[in-house]
């Protein structure tokens, strides 16, 4: 098992493949782009089974990662082979980039669209004005990207500023118009079906999420790719100093300036956003890689003697090895005993409920639930932001959500609770209610229960 | 001279001139794909 969020998006796509619309028929806290992107895999999952549909999507996401690395390299190619090589390899092994592309997270396709837009804008000839259609298409790509992850709006603002300064106001307005068209194409069908719900879930609920207890230090650690190492703040400070030096070197090229503008805007957003998860750092991975490649290009271009070039090449190789180290020391996730659970659940009538859609996907019970008309809940925890928006009360003390969660879980003939327990998500009473439901199967740490009528959690 | 006319006068890239770029792309694709596969595999086999 890899990623809760990735499973949420796949389950939402499976819902859409069955005719259920996010916002109108089930809660979904992101723009709809990722649901649309995963629909082909969910449709495949209807034929070959969701475990395989999910695996196909995961393999495709690896491919998106490889494509993104090549796009970084392609953007940097005009600055020379060393810049293209360093930037592409940096992105290939940079932990925040690898993390967002090792499971079906929405940051990966959003990064692809952003990179194609940056490629279009930065490859235009310097002597002639950039073609209007190129700016329009780049804007549209950025708009679609924001239709996958709403933070893409900040990237649009940053690129708009760069385009305005580099190519003038008319091109800037064209970029903005393109972004509007792109975002509209992705969002309008869903917005038309449930305008109030979509606005509330995607904007209001997200903005009113409580601020994470993970402070500036953890955010910076994740952004510089040191998540998996117990490296300490000194290492983070060194990495930041290298990044600042890289920015100074990178701004000498057009590609580098564009990357630095996007990097600074994205980085500022990441430091301000209320919640924090490690995959958020993926937003800065692509511009960081372009910045690093551009800086490498400046360095190698300035070297005059063979000895200096050799020294710089050695430093760059050593630097890439250091960048790859956190990736190799990562270890997370847990095996999921799908077969015995699916076997036991096969005889159950009705619906199987869960606090983590991974269970339904891996047991192929998601399709059965959808065929039986069961309520689709892809993100049970997310309801806490929608039921009681703006609250600073932790989920475990959010009484309306506790009631909702227990009522939903109890609606199943079988229930698998994997994510929440006493103190984390559940109140003591809710945890007690769940523990009181008879056990049908215990497989490792996973328990399949059959809910019975007991007192409500609170 | 139009854009297409000016492009027509440019020498067509040969396989030999494209080869370094293709090799670079292949190397980057291989490293990126394997890195994501390794992380996914680590996540799948490490007991939580």
PDB file of C-alpha atoms in Angstrom, chain A residues 2 55 59 62-63 65 69-70 73 84-85 91-93 98 101 327 330 332-334, chain B residues 21 24-25 27-29 31-33 35-40 42-44 46-48:
ATOM      1  CA  UNK A   2       1.404   3.316  -0.989  1.00  0.00           C
ATOM      2  CA  UNK A  55      -1.307  -0.786 -10.662  1.00  0.00           C
ATOM      3  CA  UNK A  59       3.026   2.457 -13.647  1.00  0.00           C
ATOM      4  CA  UNK A  62       6.184   6.419 -13.046  1.00  0.00           C
ATOM      5  CA  UNK A  63       6.097   7.224 -16.756  1.00  0.00           C
ATOM      6  CA  UNK A  65       7.787  11.141 -13.712  1.00  0.00           C
ATOM      7  CA  UNK A  69      12.485  14.650 -16.021  1.00  0.00           C
ATOM      8  CA  UNK A  70      12.925  14.708 -19.801  1.00  0.00           C
ATOM      9  CA  UNK A  73      16.150  18.419 -19.561  1.00  0.00           C
ATOM     10  CA  UNK A  84      20.286  19.474 -19.536  1.00  0.00           C
ATOM     11  CA  UNK A  85      22.005  16.460 -17.991  1.00  0.00           C
ATOM     12  CA  UNK A  91      14.635  15.850 -11.206  1.00  0.00           C
ATOM     13  CA  UNK A  92      14.956  12.087 -11.777  1.00  0.00           C
ATOM     14  CA  UNK A  93      16.290  11.464  -8.261  1.00  0.00           C
ATOM     15  CA  UNK A  98      10.058  10.951  -6.908  1.00  0.00           C
ATOM     16  CA  UNK A 101       5.280  10.299  -8.979  1.00  0.00           C
ATOM     17  CA  UNK A 327      15.458   8.625  -1.966  1.00  0.00           C
ATOM     18  CA  UNK A 330      13.045   5.948   2.219  1.00  0.00           C
ATOM     19  CA  UNK A 332       7.160   3.474   4.276  1.00  0.00           C
ATOM     20  CA  UNK A 333       3.881   1.779   3.539  1.00  0.00           C
ATOM     21  CA  UNK A 334       2.681  -1.635   4.631  1.00  0.00           C
TER      22      UNK A 334
ATOM     23  CA  UNK B  21      19.967  14.297 -27.254  1.00  0.00           C
ATOM     24  CA  UNK B  24      20.451  11.960 -22.812  1.00  0.00           C
ATOM     25  CA  UNK B  25      16.683  11.454 -22.825  1.00  0.00           C
ATOM     26  CA  UNK B  27      19.409   7.970 -19.636  1.00  0.00           C
ATOM     27  CA  UNK B  28      17.133  10.397 -17.790  1.00  0.00           C
ATOM     28  CA  UNK B  29      14.011   8.309 -18.468  1.00  0.00           C
ATOM     29  CA  UNK B  31      17.004   6.805 -13.998  1.00  0.00           C
ATOM     30  CA  UNK B  32      13.676   8.522 -13.288  1.00  0.00           C
ATOM     31  CA  UNK B  33      11.579   5.400 -13.903  1.00  0.00           C
ATOM     32  CA  UNK B  35      13.886   5.727  -8.949  1.00  0.00           C
ATOM     33  CA  UNK B  36      10.078   5.761  -8.760  1.00  0.00           C
ATOM     34  CA  UNK B  37       9.907   1.994  -9.054  1.00  0.00           C
ATOM     35  CA  UNK B  38      12.394   1.596  -6.203  1.00  0.00           C
ATOM     36  CA  UNK B  39      10.420   3.940  -3.953  1.00  0.00           C
ATOM     37  CA  UNK B  40       7.159   2.193  -4.803  1.00  0.00           C
ATOM     38  CA  UNK B  42      10.171  -0.043  -0.838  1.00  0.00           C
ATOM     39  CA  UNK B  43       6.736   1.191   0.161  1.00  0.00           C
ATOM     40  CA  UNK B  44       5.139  -2.082  -0.832  1.00  0.00           C
ATOM     41  CA  UNK B  46       8.277  -2.341   4.198  1.00  0.00           C
ATOM     42  CA  UNK B  47       5.970  -3.332   7.013  1.00  0.00           C
ATOM     43  CA  UNK B  48       4.414  -0.298   8.660  1.00  0.00           C
TER      44      UNK B  48
END
